[in-house]
Amino acid sequence: MGAESPVQFSVDRSSPVPLYFQLSQQLEAAIETGKLAPGSLLGNEIELAGRLGLSRPTVRQAIQSLVDKGLLVRRRGIGTQVVHSQVKRPLELSSLYDDLEAAGQKPATRVLLNTLTEADAEVAAALGLAEGAEVVLVERLRLTHGEPVAHLRNHLPAGLLKLDTAELEQTGLYRLMRSAGITLHSARQSVGARAATAEEGQRLDEPEGAPLLTMQRTTFDDTGRAVEFGSHVYRASRYAFEFQLLVRP
């Protein structure tokens, strides 16, 4: 690669795996493990093809597959550059802040709303409250490396705990709940996808119509009480959910 990215790659010509895919997998692994840091410049296609003994179309196809995944970007006058790796989050009862921090993604939070409001029918049903009951609404933009990743809306029963805006910008909601003595026990969650509205695109730095992942979660404490209803959207270009599937005995 170029001077900024001295990572070594090799391909196995006897393997049935296509050469472009072998190269793209090695590049992706180097990005996700940090061997190719965000901002690193890759050598040009001619240089890489010559060093590996590959054709330029093969190298171009490998690079394009990672451009399509959002791991690389082509910049005019600069070359092909590594961007931040996609966040892969396991589906378990954990907060986005904790998951990002554990992945070394340097999470940051911008609090957009922290206020009391009336529960609409959906929120009331999720939290087991009467429609119109007072609830806390917290709306946040979660960022990594200064770039937006998700827009988070959370409703909590009024009086559950005191949520300070400054604390919300420094840590995750679940940490604050646990520090207030709330034992999170289980959750009911659904994951979906849809196109971004113009407002969402502007907020998340995506074009209107870009794919977004959606997640709704109702969290319960150890007494079975609903303590939080979250409705979140994530940039599909920067974020993915991971599932572990087990065979029933």
XYZ file of C-alpha atoms in Angstrom:
249
model
C 0.000 0.000 0.000
C 1.038 3.642 0.178
C 3.365 5.221 2.712
C 0.491 5.786 5.153
C -0.726 2.173 5.078
C 2.170 -0.382 5.143
C -0.149 -3.400 5.544
C 0.796 -6.528 3.624
C -1.761 -8.455 1.570
C -1.576 -11.718 -0.339
C -3.918 -13.794 -2.472
C -4.210 -17.549 -2.961
C -4.617 -18.263 -6.659
C -5.420 -21.930 -5.989
C -8.444 -20.981 -3.861
C -11.960 -21.115 -5.358
C -12.630 -17.752 -3.656
C -12.476 -14.940 -6.241
C -9.290 -12.891 -6.069
C -11.127 -9.577 -5.704
C -13.065 -11.003 -2.744
C -9.884 -12.260 -1.053
C -8.395 -8.787 -1.332
C -11.552 -6.995 -0.200
C -11.840 -9.284 2.854
C -8.233 -8.588 3.851
C -8.734 -4.858 3.395
C -11.939 -4.936 5.455
C -10.231 -6.894 8.245
C -7.353 -4.400 8.304
C -9.814 -1.510 8.591
C -11.901 -3.110 11.332
C -8.862 -4.112 13.416
C -7.329 -0.656 13.099
C -4.314 -1.711 11.017
C -5.648 0.706 8.424
C -6.688 3.703 10.483
C -9.353 6.215 9.416
C -7.777 8.730 7.068
C -5.178 6.286 5.689
C -4.585 6.564 1.962
C -4.396 3.429 -0.155
C -1.891 3.148 -2.940
C -3.352 3.641 -6.384
C -4.822 0.728 -8.306
C -1.796 0.414 -10.615
C 0.626 0.178 -7.667
C -1.483 -2.347 -5.748
C -2.215 -4.446 -8.824
C 1.482 -4.560 -9.715
C 2.573 -5.532 -6.214
C 0.036 -8.372 -5.939
C 0.258 -9.458 -9.553
C -3.437 -8.764 -10.078
C -5.255 -7.046 -12.877
C -6.476 -3.484 -12.376
C -10.144 -4.548 -12.807
C -9.709 -7.072 -9.972
C -8.247 -4.452 -7.638
C -10.873 -1.926 -8.729
C -13.661 -4.429 -7.935
C -12.203 -5.118 -4.460
C -11.967 -1.421 -3.673
C -15.438 -0.687 -5.051
C -16.988 -3.344 -2.798
C -15.592 -1.506 0.231
C -16.640 1.870 -1.150
C -20.163 0.431 -1.403
C -19.942 -0.673 2.251
C -18.873 2.804 3.329
C -15.399 1.708 4.478
C -13.499 3.502 1.714
C -14.150 6.735 -0.131
C -12.662 8.041 -3.358
C -11.660 11.704 -3.071
C -10.743 13.678 -6.171
C -7.153 14.883 -5.997
C -6.462 12.782 -2.874
C -7.093 9.158 -3.770
C -8.851 6.277 -2.036
C -9.098 6.897 1.687
C -10.158 4.795 4.674
C -13.184 6.085 6.560
C -14.461 4.877 9.918
C -15.436 1.209 10.009
C -19.090 0.250 10.254
C -20.350 -0.267 13.786
C -21.563 -3.846 14.273
C -23.761 -4.097 17.335
C -24.839 -7.382 18.917
C -28.538 -7.707 19.671
C -28.448 -7.785 23.454
C -29.617 -5.599 26.311
C -26.865 -3.004 26.176
C -26.699 0.678 25.379
C -25.403 2.076 22.119
C -22.962 4.259 24.095
C -21.422 1.238 25.837
C -21.213 -0.750 22.593
C -19.518 2.097 20.743
C -17.079 2.684 23.587
C -16.218 -1.030 23.753
C -15.560 -0.987 19.991
C -13.163 1.961 20.352
C -15.475 4.245 18.390
C -15.138 7.320 20.668
C -18.866 8.006 21.219
C -20.188 11.506 21.758
C -23.720 12.745 22.396
C -25.600 15.873 21.434
C -28.790 16.268 23.486
C -31.561 17.737 21.334
C -34.410 17.470 23.878
C -34.728 16.649 27.566
C -38.249 17.574 28.606
C -41.582 16.465 30.056
C -44.373 15.672 27.608
C -47.642 13.734 27.376
C -47.565 10.094 26.317
C -49.259 9.408 22.995
C -51.036 6.095 22.401
C -47.899 4.251 21.268
C -45.736 5.429 24.160
C -48.508 4.862 26.712
C -49.047 1.291 25.500
C -45.310 0.530 25.596
C -44.838 1.894 29.118
C -48.131 0.616 30.511
C -49.429 4.117 31.243
C -52.638 5.975 30.516
C -52.630 7.980 27.301
C -51.770 11.580 28.150
C -49.747 10.614 31.245
C -46.643 12.693 31.881
C -43.410 11.137 30.612
C -39.830 12.254 30.086
C -38.715 12.601 26.455
C -35.003 12.507 25.732
C -33.868 13.032 22.141
C -30.197 12.677 21.279
C -27.820 12.514 18.344
C -25.109 9.906 18.866
C -21.803 10.482 17.072
C -18.537 8.609 16.606
C -15.331 10.352 15.587
C -17.401 13.513 15.141
C -19.804 11.933 12.612
C -23.496 11.190 13.342
C -24.426 7.510 13.621
C -27.901 7.469 15.163
C -30.846 9.594 16.223
C -32.286 8.351 19.530
C -35.698 9.081 21.063
C -36.379 7.669 24.522
C -39.481 7.982 26.702
C -39.339 7.195 30.417
C -42.009 7.329 33.138
C -41.975 10.699 34.891
C -40.261 10.555 38.264
C -38.237 7.444 37.435
C -34.933 9.272 37.779
C -33.473 12.726 37.316
C -31.838 13.126 33.909
C -29.336 15.953 33.724
C -28.565 17.144 30.181
C -24.859 17.573 30.943
C -24.661 13.984 32.238
C -26.525 12.690 29.187
C -23.867 14.266 26.983
C -21.104 12.509 28.921
C -22.413 8.959 29.233
C -25.145 6.512 28.221
C -28.750 6.458 29.415
C -28.495 2.904 30.748
C -25.469 3.826 32.867
C -27.437 6.653 34.430
C -30.374 4.343 35.078
C -28.158 1.753 36.720
C -26.428 4.373 38.855
C -29.896 5.435 40.055
C -30.496 1.906 41.329
C -32.632 0.655 38.420
C -31.876 -2.978 37.567
C -32.426 -3.567 33.853
C -33.647 -7.099 33.338
C -35.138 -7.685 29.879
C -36.442 -5.955 26.777
C -38.815 -6.437 23.868
C -37.253 -5.203 20.636
C -38.036 -4.961 16.928
C -35.651 -4.036 14.103
C -36.635 -2.718 10.676
C -35.525 -0.489 7.829
C -36.855 2.416 5.780
C -35.753 5.373 3.684
C -34.563 8.587 5.307
C -36.768 11.657 5.206
C -35.221 14.967 4.197
C -35.020 16.023 7.860
C -33.428 12.740 8.927
C -30.961 12.894 6.063
C -29.865 16.366 7.084
C -29.536 15.322 10.723
C -27.574 12.142 9.956
C -25.507 13.501 7.056
C -27.175 11.206 4.525
C -29.081 12.006 1.320
C -32.868 11.923 1.418
C -34.011 8.379 0.684
C -30.836 6.759 2.055
C -31.431 3.461 3.883
C -31.871 3.697 7.643
C -32.102 0.924 10.203
C -34.840 1.344 12.797
C -35.105 -0.109 16.270
C -37.859 0.062 18.860
C -37.218 -1.293 22.351
C -39.230 -1.461 25.556
C -37.001 -2.189 28.554
C -38.175 -3.725 31.836
C -36.609 -3.739 35.292
C -36.335 -6.751 37.597
C -39.865 -6.166 38.897
C -41.359 -6.348 35.405
C -42.017 -2.597 35.231
C -41.483 -0.892 31.855
C -38.803 1.749 32.475
C -37.930 2.937 28.961
C -39.317 2.989 25.430
C -36.764 3.757 22.733
C -37.351 4.563 19.084
C -34.060 4.894 17.224
C -32.815 5.284 13.646
C -29.308 4.394 12.476
C -27.295 5.108 9.342
C -27.167 1.801 7.449
C -23.891 2.940 5.852
C -22.246 3.103 9.282
C -24.184 0.655 11.397
C -25.351 -2.971 11.454
C -26.999 -5.341 13.913
C -25.410 -8.754 14.473
C -27.405 -11.876 15.357
C -26.169 -15.091 16.916
C -28.445 -17.959 15.917
C -28.584 -21.218 17.860
C -30.121 -24.533 16.841
C -32.856 -25.721 19.195
C -31.863 -28.995 20.907
